[in-house]
Tab-separated table of C-alpha atoms in Angstrom:
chain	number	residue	atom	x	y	z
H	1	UNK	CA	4.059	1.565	-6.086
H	2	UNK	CA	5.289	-0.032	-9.199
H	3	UNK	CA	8.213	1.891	-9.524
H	4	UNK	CA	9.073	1.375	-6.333
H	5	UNK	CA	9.169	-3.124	-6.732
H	6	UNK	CA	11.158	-2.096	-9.918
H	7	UNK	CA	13.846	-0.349	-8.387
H	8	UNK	CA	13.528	-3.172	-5.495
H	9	UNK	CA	14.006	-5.849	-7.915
H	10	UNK	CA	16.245	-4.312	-10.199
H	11	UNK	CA	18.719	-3.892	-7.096
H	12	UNK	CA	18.188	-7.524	-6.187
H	13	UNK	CA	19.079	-8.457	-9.882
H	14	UNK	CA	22.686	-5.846	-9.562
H	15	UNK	CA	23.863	-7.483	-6.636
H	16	UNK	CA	22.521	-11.084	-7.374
H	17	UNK	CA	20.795	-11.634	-4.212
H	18	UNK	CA	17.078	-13.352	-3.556
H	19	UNK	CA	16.329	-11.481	0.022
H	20	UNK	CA	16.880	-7.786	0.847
H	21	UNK	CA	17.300	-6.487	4.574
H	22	UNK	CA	14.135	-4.463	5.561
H	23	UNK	CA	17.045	-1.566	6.393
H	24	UNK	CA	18.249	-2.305	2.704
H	25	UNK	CA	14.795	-1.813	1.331
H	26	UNK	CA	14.103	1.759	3.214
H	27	UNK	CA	17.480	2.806	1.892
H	28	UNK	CA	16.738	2.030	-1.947
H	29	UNK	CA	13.519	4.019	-1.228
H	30	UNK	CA	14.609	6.267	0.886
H	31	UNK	CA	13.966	9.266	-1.563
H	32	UNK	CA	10.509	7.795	-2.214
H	33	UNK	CA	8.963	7.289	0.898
H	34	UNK	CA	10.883	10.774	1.715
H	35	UNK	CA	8.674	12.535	-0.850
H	36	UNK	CA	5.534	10.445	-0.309
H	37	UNK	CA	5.799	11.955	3.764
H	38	UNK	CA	6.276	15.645	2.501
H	39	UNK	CA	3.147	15.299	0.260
H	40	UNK	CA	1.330	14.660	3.175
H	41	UNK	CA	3.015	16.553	5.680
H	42	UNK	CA	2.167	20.267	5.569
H	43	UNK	CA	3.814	23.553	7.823
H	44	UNK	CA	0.614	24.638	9.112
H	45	UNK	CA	0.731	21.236	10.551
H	46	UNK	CA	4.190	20.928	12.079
H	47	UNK	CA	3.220	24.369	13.696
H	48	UNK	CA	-0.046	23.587	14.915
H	49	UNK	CA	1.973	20.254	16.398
H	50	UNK	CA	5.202	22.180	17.673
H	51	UNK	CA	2.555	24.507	19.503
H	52	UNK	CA	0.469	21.721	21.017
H	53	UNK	CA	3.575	19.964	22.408
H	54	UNK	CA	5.282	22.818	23.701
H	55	UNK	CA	2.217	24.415	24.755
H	56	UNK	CA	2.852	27.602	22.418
H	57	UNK	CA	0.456	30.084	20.804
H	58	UNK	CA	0.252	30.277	17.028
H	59	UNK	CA	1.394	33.818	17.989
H	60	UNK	CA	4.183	32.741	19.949
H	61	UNK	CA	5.642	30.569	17.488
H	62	UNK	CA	5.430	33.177	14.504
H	63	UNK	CA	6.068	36.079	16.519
H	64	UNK	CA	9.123	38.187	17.362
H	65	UNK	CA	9.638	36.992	20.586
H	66	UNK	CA	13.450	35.144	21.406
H	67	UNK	CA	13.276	34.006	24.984
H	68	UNK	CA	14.588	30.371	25.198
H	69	UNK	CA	11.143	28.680	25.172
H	70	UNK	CA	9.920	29.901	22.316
H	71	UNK	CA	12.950	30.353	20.614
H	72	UNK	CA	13.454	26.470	20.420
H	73	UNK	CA	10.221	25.307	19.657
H	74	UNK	CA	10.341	27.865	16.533
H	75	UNK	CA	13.797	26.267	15.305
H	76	UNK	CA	12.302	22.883	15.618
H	77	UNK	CA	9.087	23.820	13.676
H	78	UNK	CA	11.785	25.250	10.931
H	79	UNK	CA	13.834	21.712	11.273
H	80	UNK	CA	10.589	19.821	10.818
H	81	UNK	CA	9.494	21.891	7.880
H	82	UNK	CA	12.679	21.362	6.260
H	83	UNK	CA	12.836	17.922	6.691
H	84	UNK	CA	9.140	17.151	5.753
H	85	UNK	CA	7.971	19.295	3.423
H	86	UNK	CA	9.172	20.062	-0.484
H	87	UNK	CA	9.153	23.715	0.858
H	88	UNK	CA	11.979	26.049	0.092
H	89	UNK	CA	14.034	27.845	2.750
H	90	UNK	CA	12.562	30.784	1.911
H	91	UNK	CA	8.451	29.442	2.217
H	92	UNK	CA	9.907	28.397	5.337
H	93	UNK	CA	10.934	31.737	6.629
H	94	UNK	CA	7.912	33.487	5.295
H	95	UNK	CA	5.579	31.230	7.161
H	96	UNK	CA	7.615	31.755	10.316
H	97	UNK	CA	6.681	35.519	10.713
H	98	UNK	CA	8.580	36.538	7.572
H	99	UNK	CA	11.879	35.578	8.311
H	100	UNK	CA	14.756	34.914	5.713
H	101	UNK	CA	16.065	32.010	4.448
H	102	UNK	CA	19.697	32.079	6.880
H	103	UNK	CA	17.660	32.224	9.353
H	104	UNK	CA	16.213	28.976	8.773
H	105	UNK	CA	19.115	28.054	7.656
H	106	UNK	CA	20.090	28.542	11.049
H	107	UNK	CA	17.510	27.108	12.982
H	108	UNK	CA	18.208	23.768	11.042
H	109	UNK	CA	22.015	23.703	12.114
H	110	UNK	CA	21.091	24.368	15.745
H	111	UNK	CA	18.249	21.330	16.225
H	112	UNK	CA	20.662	19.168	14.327
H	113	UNK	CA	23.418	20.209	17.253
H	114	UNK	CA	21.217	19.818	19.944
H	115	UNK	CA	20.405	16.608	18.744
H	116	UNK	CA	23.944	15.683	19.309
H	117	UNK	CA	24.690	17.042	22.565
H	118	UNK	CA	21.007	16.007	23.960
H	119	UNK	CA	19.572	12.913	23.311
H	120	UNK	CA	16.383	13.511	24.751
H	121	UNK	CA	15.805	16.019	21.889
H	122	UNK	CA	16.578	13.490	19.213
H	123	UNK	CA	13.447	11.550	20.941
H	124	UNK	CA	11.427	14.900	20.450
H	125	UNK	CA	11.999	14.658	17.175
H	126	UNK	CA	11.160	11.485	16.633
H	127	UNK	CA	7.796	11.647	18.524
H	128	UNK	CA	6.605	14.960	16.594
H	129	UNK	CA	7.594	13.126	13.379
H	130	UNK	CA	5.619	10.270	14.428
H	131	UNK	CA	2.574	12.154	15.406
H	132	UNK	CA	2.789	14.202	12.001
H	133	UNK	CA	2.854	10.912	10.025
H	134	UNK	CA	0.273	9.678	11.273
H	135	UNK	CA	-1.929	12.435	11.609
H	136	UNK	CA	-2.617	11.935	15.097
């Protein structure tokens, strides 16, 4: 917490300014508050989440399987992992029924698209994210 009002002041002293922007403030400690979620934040979590939203097995989700509904879900869980947890690409894969790293890899690149091309997924996201956060 102290580190993070010294970098918040030591910015305001750089750019000779009294007030910072809320926005401003989340983007000097953006890496912080990054880390501080994927303490918290764990993959047995974002699966047990990705399952209970799209109303998935454990099984499902880690399994084999490739049809288009659980396919999805799985590359979301990945994209979750990724983005909220410290874990590697390849503890990724290896919680995810053993799969390699491109395929995460993978997974990642094709939320991220679908993001773009449907917004309705970027407000999946958002809500899982949400309901990680806050343990819900």
């Amino acid at each position: 917490m102290e580190g993070a009002l010294n970098r918040i002041l030591g910015y305001q002293k750089l750019l000779h300014t009294e007030t910072l922007s809320i926005d401003k403030v989340e983007s000097i400690l953006q890496d912080i508050l990054q880390e501080e979620l994927a303490t918290r934040v764990t993959i047995d979590d974002i699966q047990k989440k990705v399952c209970e939203f799209y109303h998935l097995t454990m099984t499902d989700l880690l399994g084999k399987k490739r049809p288009a509904n659980i396919a999805f879900p799985r590359q979301v869980a990945m994209y979750l992992c990724r983005l909220l947890t410290p874990s590697s690409l390849q503890e990724i894969g290896i919680a995810f029924g053993g799969r390699d790293h491109g395929t995460v890899i993978h997974a990642c690149k094709s939320v991220e698209n679908t993001v773009q091309q449907e917004p309705t997924t970027k407000r999946t996201l958002q809500f899982l994210q949400q309901k990680l956060i806050s343990k819900e």
